[in-house]
């Protein structure tokens, strides 16, 4: 709704783990909840790539699909740090990408719709193709986005890249 | 006249000897007439002394002073008991505080204390025509009572009689019988067993607080550890322990009869409490900048005013209540108006100092609320019972609500694009908890029904959508889809991005509270 009461602020984390252009977009609601999505500059969204597989099983003992929260305080949700992997996406050209949490917080849900319809991720990466919903700790509500880029800073990064003509 | 029997004589003697006050003596003789306790201390004392100085005889008689002449049994009784008048009065003068009731049934039964209680009630300015008197006594009184009962039991067992603990009149009852007449008279109100106005009188006795402590060692499982610093020796726990402990064990740990004390009980402040009054009605909200409840973040007010404060303020002051609880049949967001007949609500007024209002006065209150602000309007204001308020939350999932929403579409539309909406009936949708409330609600999927829709075309990118939905449906999320977490949604149906610009509640379809004709 277009008003000041509910809003999603846009933040970005670029070149995750030093990998060029692997940018994520973190939308934070005024109630502190964060939605992790691919940024429009992420390689998966470039050059007409198609997705072969999305895997939420990030290790032998851990699948993000098994994440179960209960009650108002969301007990049971896996606690993530900035570099916790959310999922691994394999494209049809065999390129593999890991999507990361980017922020500290409790994992509330991962998007299961993209498992059945990976095109959602390609067509609507900022809405229906979201990756995960994370709830930061109350005390960290504001600090959790401090290390991230604002929309303006992100745009500057993109501009610089275009000038240097880095392939993604 | 006290209706004391022959068999009571040894009990009276024994208790007076132990220093018991006269009303405690009456209690252990199971005197159950209220008027007996209302008499003055001196009066009762005089009659008791007369009673024990009578000759005992084989026939039972009452304490009206008939003399018998069987001397030998009398003399024997007196010598054995050692309880002559002299020793009885001597016991009284050492410390004249009753070791059983610790003074509660002595000075506190005088008219002066009753007046003190009444004055305290008058100061708090309650309106009432009846009241119930509650008394709270220190837990150690149960221990002293138990000790005294064992003391008496020993005596009468020797005479093969029996005295059940339940037959003994309780200190609380004796106290109430003694004072309630005077209190009722002072306050011009009936003192009943049940009333919406409760007057509480309490006593404490710090000197003997440790009297109970031995029970924690003898019956440890009766005493549960408390979270805060409150004492574990609650009245209930002490009573339970006394039921469990054997007579022999008790006698080893506690003197029977109980020892006298240097001080008597002190009275706590008299408190009054009136049961809550419930006011129900329906409210309209005409502002898009008014939350239903105060909006406070980190101790700071985010937005001025709230529906509940606007409604409750005049009620709080007219009913002279200490506080309130506001509840309603659902609620709307800050930026949503509530039109039509309005939303049912109920306000619980806590400890109202005035509770009786007639229809005209309530109407007047409704007017006052409506005049106070143009952001809300209240109708059908009425006093209801607590039980009636459950009607508001009843069948919450079966009720329906109708809405009107101003929709924006990304793709250009014409009026024919909207026609299909009117043909959709009972559309099943599944809503995951919207992200905007997910911080304070559990994560779940809610199945809901959109019963019907209709539309009014406005222009190429706008139309008004009217919906009738099952209660508990998140309308905003149905329109924009909430990241695809509400399915199906209006964007899916219309095959375009869409968002909601304005929302109004047109009706809340609950037939409670009953309409009050203007």
XYZ file of C-alpha atoms in Angstrom:
686
model
C 0.000 0.000 0.000
C 1.378 3.353 -0.988
C 1.664 5.093 2.360
C 4.217 5.593 5.074
C 2.950 3.037 7.499
C 4.003 -0.191 5.789
C 7.115 -0.068 3.694
C 9.929 -2.184 2.499
C 13.334 -0.511 2.546
C 15.760 -1.780 -0.066
C 19.305 -2.777 0.789
C 21.902 -4.649 -1.170
C 24.864 -6.874 -0.490
C 27.204 -7.106 -3.456
C 29.912 -9.486 -4.598
C 29.146 -11.981 -1.905
C 32.109 -13.995 -0.714
C 34.233 -12.143 -3.175
C 32.387 -13.613 -6.120
C 31.963 -10.963 -8.685
C 28.438 -9.636 -9.232
C 26.760 -12.191 -6.971
C 24.506 -9.512 -5.522
C 21.592 -9.991 -3.153
C 18.773 -7.617 -2.341
C 17.457 -7.456 1.217
C 14.051 -5.906 1.691
C 13.369 -4.831 5.260
C 9.834 -4.073 6.452
C 9.171 -1.373 9.040
C 8.426 -4.234 11.472
C 12.074 -5.469 11.033
C 11.279 -8.612 9.003
C 13.637 -9.128 6.048
C 13.025 -10.774 2.695
C 16.120 -12.059 0.853
C 15.950 -11.858 -2.929
C 18.348 -11.872 -5.859
C 19.428 -8.403 -6.916
C 18.670 -7.542 -10.527
C 22.411 -7.681 -11.276
C 22.862 -11.282 -10.109
C 24.354 -13.586 -12.780
C 21.378 -15.967 -12.609
C 19.183 -13.198 -13.966
C 21.514 -12.313 -16.861
C 21.862 -13.545 -20.398
C 18.617 -15.507 -20.537
C 19.889 -18.184 -18.152
C 17.505 -20.963 -17.189
C 17.411 -22.766 -13.867
C 18.000 -26.481 -13.761
C 17.729 -27.085 -10.029
C 17.233 -25.340 -6.704
C 18.457 -27.213 -3.649
C 17.693 -26.218 -0.097
C 19.757 -29.107 1.280
C 22.879 -27.172 2.095
C 24.726 -29.925 3.930
C 24.262 -33.533 5.003
C 22.638 -32.511 8.228
C 20.844 -29.382 7.194
C 17.967 -28.705 4.878
C 16.310 -25.327 4.886
C 13.076 -27.097 3.979
C 13.063 -28.745 7.381
C 12.934 -25.361 9.087
C 9.875 -25.273 11.356
C 8.853 -22.312 13.478
C 6.095 -22.329 16.054
C 4.336 -19.732 18.139
C 4.579 -15.991 18.166
C 8.252 -16.035 19.122
C 9.016 -18.327 16.180
C 10.749 -20.971 18.228
C 12.621 -23.633 16.313
C 13.687 -21.454 13.414
C 17.300 -22.025 12.330
C 19.471 -19.125 13.435
C 21.529 -17.760 10.551
C 24.643 -15.608 10.361
C 25.580 -13.450 7.379
C 27.309 -16.182 5.395
C 24.893 -18.992 6.122
C 23.879 -20.560 2.813
C 20.171 -20.562 2.035
C 20.189 -22.625 -1.125
C 22.231 -23.668 -4.136
C 20.959 -22.881 -7.590
C 22.236 -24.739 -10.639
C 21.581 -23.269 -14.050
C 21.231 -25.184 -17.278
C 24.716 -24.046 -18.260
C 25.995 -25.952 -15.205
C 26.938 -22.766 -13.364
C 26.279 -23.188 -9.661
C 25.489 -20.317 -7.340
C 25.024 -20.222 -3.568
C 22.517 -17.770 -2.151
C 23.400 -16.428 1.295
C 21.487 -15.072 4.228
C 23.378 -11.698 4.259
C 21.997 -10.853 7.697
C 21.842 -12.393 11.172
C 18.474 -13.671 12.243
C 16.005 -16.509 12.599
C 14.949 -18.221 9.395
C 11.149 -18.105 9.176
C 10.519 -19.592 5.766
C 12.085 -20.383 2.415
C 10.136 -20.021 -0.803
C 8.980 -23.482 -1.845
C 7.085 -22.160 -4.866
C 10.325 -21.656 -6.758
C 11.078 -25.375 -6.414
C 8.049 -26.151 -8.567
C 8.213 -23.039 -10.718
C 11.839 -21.831 -11.033
C 10.719 -19.321 -13.659
C 9.184 -17.288 -10.840
C 12.713 -16.551 -9.708
C 13.661 -15.341 -13.151
C 10.483 -13.380 -13.904
C 9.690 -11.893 -10.496
C 12.875 -12.021 -8.437
C 11.761 -9.163 -6.143
C 8.306 -10.452 -5.328
C 6.997 -13.938 -5.922
C 10.508 -15.226 -6.631
C 11.871 -14.324 -3.200
C 14.293 -16.748 -1.554
C 13.686 -16.517 2.197
C 12.108 -14.574 5.081
C 14.298 -13.856 8.100
C 13.429 -12.304 11.477
C 16.358 -10.392 13.046
C 16.631 -10.221 16.822
C 14.708 -7.330 18.285
C 17.893 -5.691 19.605
C 19.513 -5.970 16.165
C 16.541 -4.659 14.163
C 18.374 -1.582 12.931
C 21.995 -2.766 13.060
C 21.287 -5.743 10.857
C 21.203 -3.582 7.725
C 24.051 -1.282 8.739
C 26.665 -3.214 6.804
C 24.562 -3.265 3.666
C 24.375 -0.806 0.785
C 21.487 1.585 0.331
C 19.713 1.697 -2.983
C 21.802 4.713 -4.024
C 25.091 3.070 -3.071
C 24.078 -0.060 -4.957
C 23.291 1.985 -8.062
C 26.751 3.543 -7.810
C 28.347 0.105 -7.720
C 26.433 -0.868 -10.836
C 27.512 2.304 -12.594
C 31.173 1.646 -11.742
C 30.897 -1.900 -13.052
C 29.393 -0.764 -16.316
C 32.250 1.684 -16.737
C 34.783 -1.076 -16.149
C 32.750 -3.399 -18.385
C 33.127 -6.412 -16.133
C 31.473 -9.488 -17.480
C 28.926 -11.132 -15.201
C -28.869 -15.004 76.661
C -26.138 -17.365 75.637
C -27.332 -20.884 75.057
C -24.507 -22.642 76.835
C -24.877 -26.206 77.975
C -23.629 -28.178 80.922
C -20.961 -29.769 78.801
C -19.581 -26.378 77.841
C -18.639 -25.447 81.376
C -15.264 -27.211 81.463
C -14.420 -25.777 78.050
C -15.232 -22.253 79.187
C -13.137 -22.664 82.295
C -10.191 -24.130 80.444
C -10.176 -21.419 77.769
C -10.574 -18.512 80.158
C -7.700 -19.987 82.131
C -5.550 -20.038 79.031
C -6.280 -16.360 78.498
C -8.737 -16.673 75.626
C -11.029 -13.779 74.931
C -14.723 -14.250 75.553
C -15.696 -14.425 71.905
C -13.170 -17.192 71.238
C -14.720 -19.016 74.199
C -18.145 -18.724 72.541
C -16.686 -20.026 69.296
C -15.290 -23.156 70.875
C -18.651 -23.736 72.511
C -20.109 -23.664 69.009
C -22.382 -20.718 69.728
C -23.811 -19.999 66.285
C -26.069 -17.054 66.924
C -24.793 -13.786 65.413
C -26.283 -11.622 68.132
C -24.142 -13.276 70.797
C -20.987 -11.841 69.231
C -22.465 -8.363 68.851
C -22.830 -7.957 72.586
C -20.209 -5.951 74.378
C -17.116 -7.678 75.712
C -18.056 -6.887 79.301
C -21.542 -8.261 78.817
C -20.354 -11.573 77.461
C -17.641 -11.788 80.080
C -20.105 -11.212 82.891
C -22.370 -13.956 81.675
C -19.543 -16.421 81.198
C -18.287 -15.845 84.708
C -21.775 -16.347 86.048
C -22.054 -19.551 84.026
C -18.900 -21.151 85.380
C -19.594 -20.224 88.955
C -22.813 -22.184 88.858
C -23.004 -25.550 90.499
C -22.905 -28.343 87.963
C -25.811 -30.812 88.041
C -26.817 -34.039 86.339
C -29.509 -32.199 84.307
C -28.442 -29.849 81.530
C -29.587 -26.234 81.953
C -28.788 -22.922 80.382
C -26.760 -20.123 81.950
C -29.723 -18.343 83.457
C -28.382 -18.954 86.911
C -30.375 -21.845 88.368
C -28.567 -23.135 91.375
C -28.237 -26.790 92.230
C -27.083 -28.246 95.454
C -25.039 -31.370 94.714
C -21.963 -30.294 96.542
C -19.445 -33.114 96.414
C -19.197 -33.286 92.573
C -18.856 -29.497 92.427
C -16.061 -29.313 94.879
C -14.245 -32.123 93.176
C -14.602 -30.423 89.822
C -13.350 -27.140 91.160
C -10.364 -28.596 92.927
C -9.385 -30.743 89.968
C -9.702 -27.937 87.497
C -8.070 -25.387 89.758
C -10.090 -22.887 87.821
C -11.679 -20.625 90.340
C -12.906 -17.218 89.461
C -9.746 -15.725 90.878
C -7.398 -17.653 88.646
C -9.615 -16.953 85.662
C -9.454 -13.226 86.080
C -5.723 -13.374 86.880
C -5.035 -14.984 83.516
C -6.721 -12.042 81.888
C -4.560 -9.337 83.359
C -1.036 -10.559 82.511
C -1.393 -9.676 78.887
C -4.973 -9.403 77.976
C -4.484 -10.242 74.320
C -6.233 -13.464 73.343
C -3.600 -16.012 72.279
C -5.965 -17.507 69.707
C -7.401 -14.556 67.792
C -4.576 -12.162 68.733
C -7.080 -9.417 69.442
C -9.203 -9.622 66.292
C -12.255 -10.578 68.348
C -11.464 -8.136 71.113
C -11.026 -4.424 70.477
C -11.628 -4.769 66.744
C -15.200 -5.828 67.442
C -15.945 -2.513 69.140
C -18.190 0.013 67.384
C -15.227 2.390 67.054
C -13.407 0.059 64.694
C -16.555 -0.569 62.683
C -16.890 3.193 62.333
C -13.257 3.434 61.237
C -13.878 0.880 58.505
C -17.048 2.650 57.417
C -15.313 6.012 57.284
C -12.562 4.563 55.113
C -15.195 3.254 52.718
C -16.997 6.601 52.676
C -13.738 8.371 51.825
C -13.338 6.319 48.692
C -16.735 7.545 47.503
C -18.338 4.460 46.066
C -22.010 4.319 45.231
C -23.640 1.105 46.361
C -26.639 -0.223 48.243
C -25.146 -3.502 49.359
C -21.719 -4.824 50.103
C -19.936 -8.020 50.998
C -17.394 -7.949 53.797
C -14.252 -9.992 53.382
C -11.719 -10.497 56.110
C -8.165 -11.679 55.740
C -6.322 -12.967 58.740
C -2.654 -13.810 59.203
C -1.867 -17.456 58.443
C -0.542 -18.098 61.936
C -4.048 -17.734 63.356
C -4.848 -21.159 61.879
C -1.943 -22.617 63.824
C -3.132 -21.034 67.076
C -6.685 -22.176 66.386
C -5.468 -25.717 65.820
C -3.454 -25.606 69.020
C -6.425 -24.355 71.019
C -8.694 -26.998 69.527
C -6.271 -29.761 70.506
C -6.132 -28.300 73.982
C -9.906 -28.379 74.298
C -10.200 -31.786 72.665
C -7.917 -33.321 75.242
C -10.160 -32.038 77.983
C -13.446 -33.198 76.598
C -12.175 -36.541 75.395
C -11.652 -37.344 79.022
C -15.343 -36.780 79.420
C -16.051 -38.929 76.361
C -17.550 -36.140 74.293
C -16.417 -34.985 70.946
C -15.854 -31.663 69.250
C -15.316 -31.589 65.513
C -13.108 -28.829 64.161
C -15.872 -27.924 61.723
C -18.287 -27.334 64.589
C -16.107 -24.612 66.047
C -17.161 -21.193 64.781
C -14.436 -19.609 62.629
C -12.769 -16.356 63.698
C -13.782 -14.760 60.367
C -17.442 -15.513 60.877
C -17.456 -14.358 64.488
C -15.776 -11.114 63.458
C -18.239 -10.469 60.646
C -21.204 -11.182 62.913
C -19.823 -8.765 65.452
C -19.209 -5.829 63.119
C -21.399 -6.093 60.048
C -24.490 -4.659 61.733
C -22.691 -1.456 62.684
C -20.923 -1.195 59.310
C -24.175 -1.668 57.451
C -25.824 0.965 59.595
C -23.013 3.508 59.095
C -22.956 3.012 55.348
C -26.710 2.720 54.877
C -26.258 -0.507 52.960
C -27.098 -4.191 53.430
C -24.174 -6.457 54.246
C -24.757 -9.595 52.191
C -23.005 -12.821 51.348
C -22.639 -11.667 47.760
C -22.522 -8.215 46.274
C -20.819 -6.349 43.493
C -19.094 -4.161 46.059
C -16.475 -5.809 48.266
C -15.081 -4.207 51.403
C -11.899 -5.910 52.553
C -10.549 -5.722 56.061
C -7.200 -7.303 56.772
C -5.015 -7.943 59.780
C -1.383 -8.717 60.266
C 0.753 -9.778 63.216
C 4.485 -9.534 62.537
C 5.394 -10.678 66.053
C 4.183 -14.230 65.416
C 5.013 -14.622 61.736
C 7.418 -17.429 62.545
C 4.718 -19.490 64.289
C 4.062 -21.270 60.991
C 7.639 -22.040 60.142
C 7.831 -25.416 61.898
C 5.232 -26.721 59.451
C 7.715 -26.380 56.616
C 9.867 -29.007 58.310
C 7.065 -31.374 59.293
C 5.068 -31.170 56.057
C 7.487 -29.889 53.408
C 5.387 -30.985 50.444
C 2.580 -28.598 51.371
C 4.740 -25.570 50.706
C 5.582 -24.672 47.136
C 8.517 -22.355 46.453
C 7.377 -18.939 45.268
C 8.851 -17.046 42.327
C 8.918 -13.581 43.848
C 9.812 -12.737 47.418
C 6.329 -13.654 48.690
C 6.150 -15.899 51.726
C 5.569 -19.598 51.119
C 3.348 -19.660 54.187
C 0.089 -18.881 52.444
C -3.143 -19.426 54.317
C -4.090 -22.345 52.112
C -0.725 -24.046 52.483
C -0.813 -23.678 56.267
C -4.355 -25.074 56.469
C -3.350 -28.015 54.302
C -0.339 -28.752 56.481
C -2.481 -28.621 59.635
C -4.823 -31.198 58.102
C -1.940 -33.526 57.473
C 0.115 -33.219 60.636
C -0.602 -35.704 63.405
C -1.789 -34.412 66.771
C 1.206 -35.855 68.485
C 3.687 -34.248 66.119
C 1.944 -30.889 66.344
C 1.995 -30.961 70.138
C 5.710 -31.636 70.076
C 6.444 -28.562 67.997
C 3.884 -26.078 69.219
C 2.489 -25.315 72.675
C -1.144 -26.261 73.386
C -2.759 -23.932 74.374
C -0.944 -21.263 72.341
C 1.339 -18.853 74.159
C 0.231 -15.319 74.789
C 1.751 -12.453 72.869
C 2.817 -8.946 73.737
C 1.092 -7.225 70.902
C -2.228 -7.574 69.202
C -2.916 -7.630 65.456
C -2.734 -4.432 63.508
C -5.420 -3.633 61.004
C -4.435 -3.041 57.394
C -6.078 -0.259 55.403
C -9.654 -1.009 54.452
C -9.898 -1.505 50.696
C -12.892 -1.526 48.420
C -13.362 -3.167 45.072
C -16.342 -3.013 42.766
C -16.781 -5.747 40.160
C -16.230 -4.617 36.579
C -18.979 -3.030 34.531
C -19.174 -3.816 30.805
C -20.270 -1.248 28.225
C -20.893 -2.419 24.670
C -21.654 -0.638 21.428
C -20.611 -0.288 17.802
C -18.078 2.234 16.521
C -17.403 3.911 13.201
C -13.938 5.186 12.337
C -13.830 8.013 9.816
C -10.142 8.842 9.989
C -7.329 7.169 8.064
C -4.860 8.320 10.701
C -6.230 6.758 13.837
C -5.072 3.463 15.340
C -7.525 1.351 17.269
C -5.183 1.042 20.265
C -2.413 3.486 21.284
C 0.582 3.176 18.994
C 3.744 3.301 21.052
C 7.233 2.325 19.888
C 10.169 2.391 22.312
C 8.089 4.351 24.775
C 7.242 7.043 22.239
C 3.797 7.741 20.872
C 3.900 7.235 17.099
C 0.455 8.653 16.463
C -1.886 10.712 18.617
C -5.064 9.262 19.925
C -6.755 5.934 19.398
C -10.272 4.577 19.003
C -10.200 2.964 22.411
C -9.048 6.096 24.223
C -11.682 8.252 22.521
C -14.421 5.834 23.547
C -13.154 5.025 27.035
C -12.266 8.523 28.273
C -15.809 9.784 29.007
C -16.741 6.351 30.386
C -13.766 6.286 32.746
C -14.706 9.641 34.187
C -18.472 9.092 34.529
C -18.122 5.673 36.068
C -15.114 6.840 38.078
C -13.242 3.668 37.143
C -9.573 2.914 37.790
C -8.893 1.576 34.296
C -10.333 -0.251 31.331
C -9.910 -3.135 28.898
C -11.064 -2.606 25.333
C -11.985 -5.457 23.007
C -13.772 -5.649 19.693
C -14.930 -8.025 17.020
C -11.801 -7.854 14.884
C -10.065 -4.577 14.123
C -8.983 -2.417 11.236
C -5.620 -0.887 10.344
C -4.765 2.742 11.078
C -5.445 3.754 7.480
C -8.753 1.920 7.087
C -12.161 3.495 7.759
C -15.047 1.617 9.386
C -18.356 2.666 7.856
C -21.927 1.314 7.916
C -23.289 0.141 11.259
C -19.815 -0.015 12.714
C -17.802 -2.624 14.544
C -19.046 -4.205 17.815
C -16.880 -3.427 20.845
C -16.967 -3.863 24.620
C -15.212 -1.833 27.300
C -14.609 -3.419 30.701
C -14.470 -0.663 33.319
C -12.311 -1.730 36.255
C -13.368 -0.937 39.818
C -16.044 1.617 38.901
C -16.902 3.830 41.863
C -20.308 4.385 40.319
C -22.073 1.566 38.497
C -25.761 2.398 38.135
C -26.767 4.375 35.078
C -30.185 4.523 33.428
C -30.867 4.509 29.683
C -31.026 8.264 29.422
C -27.685 8.679 31.140
C -26.065 6.129 28.823
C -27.561 7.938 25.838
C -26.029 11.087 27.203
C -22.630 9.384 27.447
C -22.956 8.267 23.842
C -23.612 11.869 22.845
C -20.581 13.039 24.804
C -18.339 10.539 23.013
C -19.729 11.549 19.632
C -19.285 15.239 20.339
C -15.694 14.767 21.497
C -14.269 13.911 18.075
C -15.293 13.695 14.434
C -12.881 10.813 13.884
C -15.186 8.238 15.461
C -18.853 7.679 16.133
C -20.480 5.338 18.602
C -23.974 3.799 18.523
C -26.044 1.284 20.512
C -24.107 2.098 23.711
C -25.406 -0.036 26.593
C -24.423 -1.787 29.793
C -24.098 -5.539 29.267
C -23.107 -8.511 31.412
C -19.662 -10.093 31.262
C -21.201 -13.259 29.791
C -22.781 -11.271 26.959
C -19.406 -10.023 25.738
C -18.488 -13.506 24.589
C -21.091 -13.026 21.825
C -18.627 -10.648 20.222
C -15.899 -13.219 19.687
C -18.287 -16.080 19.103
C -18.244 -17.770 15.736
C -15.507 -15.445 14.565
C -14.701 -17.577 11.566
C -18.311 -17.952 10.434
C -19.153 -14.296 10.340
C -18.765 -12.189 7.208
C -17.535 -8.672 6.596
C -17.886 -6.422 3.560
C -15.276 -4.045 2.247
C -14.743 -1.429 -0.387
C -11.233 -1.022 -1.828
C -9.670 1.435 -4.264
C -7.501 -0.663 -6.588
C -4.620 0.391 -8.840
C -3.639 -1.875 -11.743
C -0.343 -1.839 -13.570
C -1.857 -2.816 -16.905
C -4.480 -0.629 -18.509
C -8.032 -1.892 -18.036
C -11.487 -1.157 -19.351
C -14.810 -1.936 -17.737
C -15.231 -5.269 -19.522
C -12.048 -6.506 -17.872
C -13.864 -6.306 -14.535
C -17.076 -8.155 -15.418
C -15.741 -11.601 -14.515
C -15.281 -10.556 -10.879
C -19.039 -10.480 -10.264
C -19.329 -14.114 -11.320
C -16.870 -15.418 -8.736
C -18.634 -16.955 -5.744
C -17.056 -18.485 -2.627
C -13.506 -18.305 -3.915
C -11.185 -20.367 -1.705
C -7.899 -18.666 -0.912
C -4.959 -19.654 1.264
C -3.170 -16.883 3.141
C 0.193 -17.336 4.809
C 0.570 -14.950 7.737
C 1.149 -11.566 6.046
C 4.743 -10.303 6.325
C 3.498 -7.043 7.813
C 2.157 -8.837 10.915
C 4.545 -11.800 10.922
C 6.685 -10.254 13.679
C 3.849 -10.657 16.165
C 1.753 -13.518 14.804
C 2.596 -17.182 14.427
C 3.481 -18.401 10.963
C 0.512 -20.321 9.569
C -1.591 -20.790 6.462
C -5.173 -19.619 6.781
C -7.862 -20.909 4.424
C -10.462 -18.240 3.752
C -13.452 -17.588 1.508
C -14.128 -14.599 -0.693
C -17.909 -14.957 -0.870
C -18.592 -12.428 -3.622
C -17.199 -9.383 -5.399
C -18.386 -6.519 -7.519
C -16.591 -3.600 -9.138
C -17.004 -0.013 -10.249
C -14.757 1.081 -13.108
C -13.011 4.420 -12.478
C -10.323 4.824 -15.137
C -7.630 2.969 -17.076
C -5.706 2.047 -13.962
C -8.241 2.345 -11.136
C -11.439 0.721 -9.984
C -13.402 0.221 -6.782
C -13.641 -3.374 -5.654
C -16.397 -4.410 -3.259
C -15.954 -7.719 -1.487
C -17.874 -9.846 0.978
C -15.435 -12.158 2.750
C -15.173 -14.603 5.616
C -14.103 -12.969 8.865
C -10.322 -13.010 9.361
C -9.440 -12.412 5.702
C -6.518 -10.064 5.062
C -7.898 -7.867 2.276
C -4.707 -5.972 1.422
C -2.829 -9.223 0.912
C -5.610 -10.630 -1.242
C -5.157 -7.637 -3.552
C -1.347 -7.402 -3.885
C -0.506 -11.030 -3.150
C 2.107 -10.461 -0.401
C 5.048 -11.926 -2.356
C 2.767 -14.662 -3.637
C 1.996 -15.849 -0.118
C -1.741 -15.327 -0.541
C -3.050 -17.518 -3.335
C -4.965 -16.963 -5.431
C -4.880 -13.180 -5.272
C -6.308 -10.338 -7.328
C -3.083 -10.013 -9.348
C -3.455 -13.660 -10.385
C -7.137 -13.182 -11.230
C -6.576 -10.023 -13.241
C -3.198 -11.081 -14.631
C -1.480 -7.825 -13.691
C 0.374 -6.273 -10.797
C -2.170 -4.553 -8.587
C -2.086 -2.707 -5.297
C -4.604 -1.306 -2.869
C -4.745 2.474 -2.394
C -7.600 2.784 0.083
C -9.695 0.378 2.101
C -12.975 0.821 3.942
C -14.889 -1.646 6.081
C -18.504 -1.374 4.927
C -20.086 -3.754 7.421
C -19.291 -6.187 10.205
C -22.084 -8.739 10.024
C -22.659 -9.570 13.676
C -26.034 -8.930 15.322
C -24.624 -7.988 18.684
C -24.945 -5.796 20.698
C -28.715 -5.314 20.256
C -29.598 -2.138 18.393
C -30.840 0.737 20.542
C -33.318 2.871 18.600
C -32.581 6.589 18.632
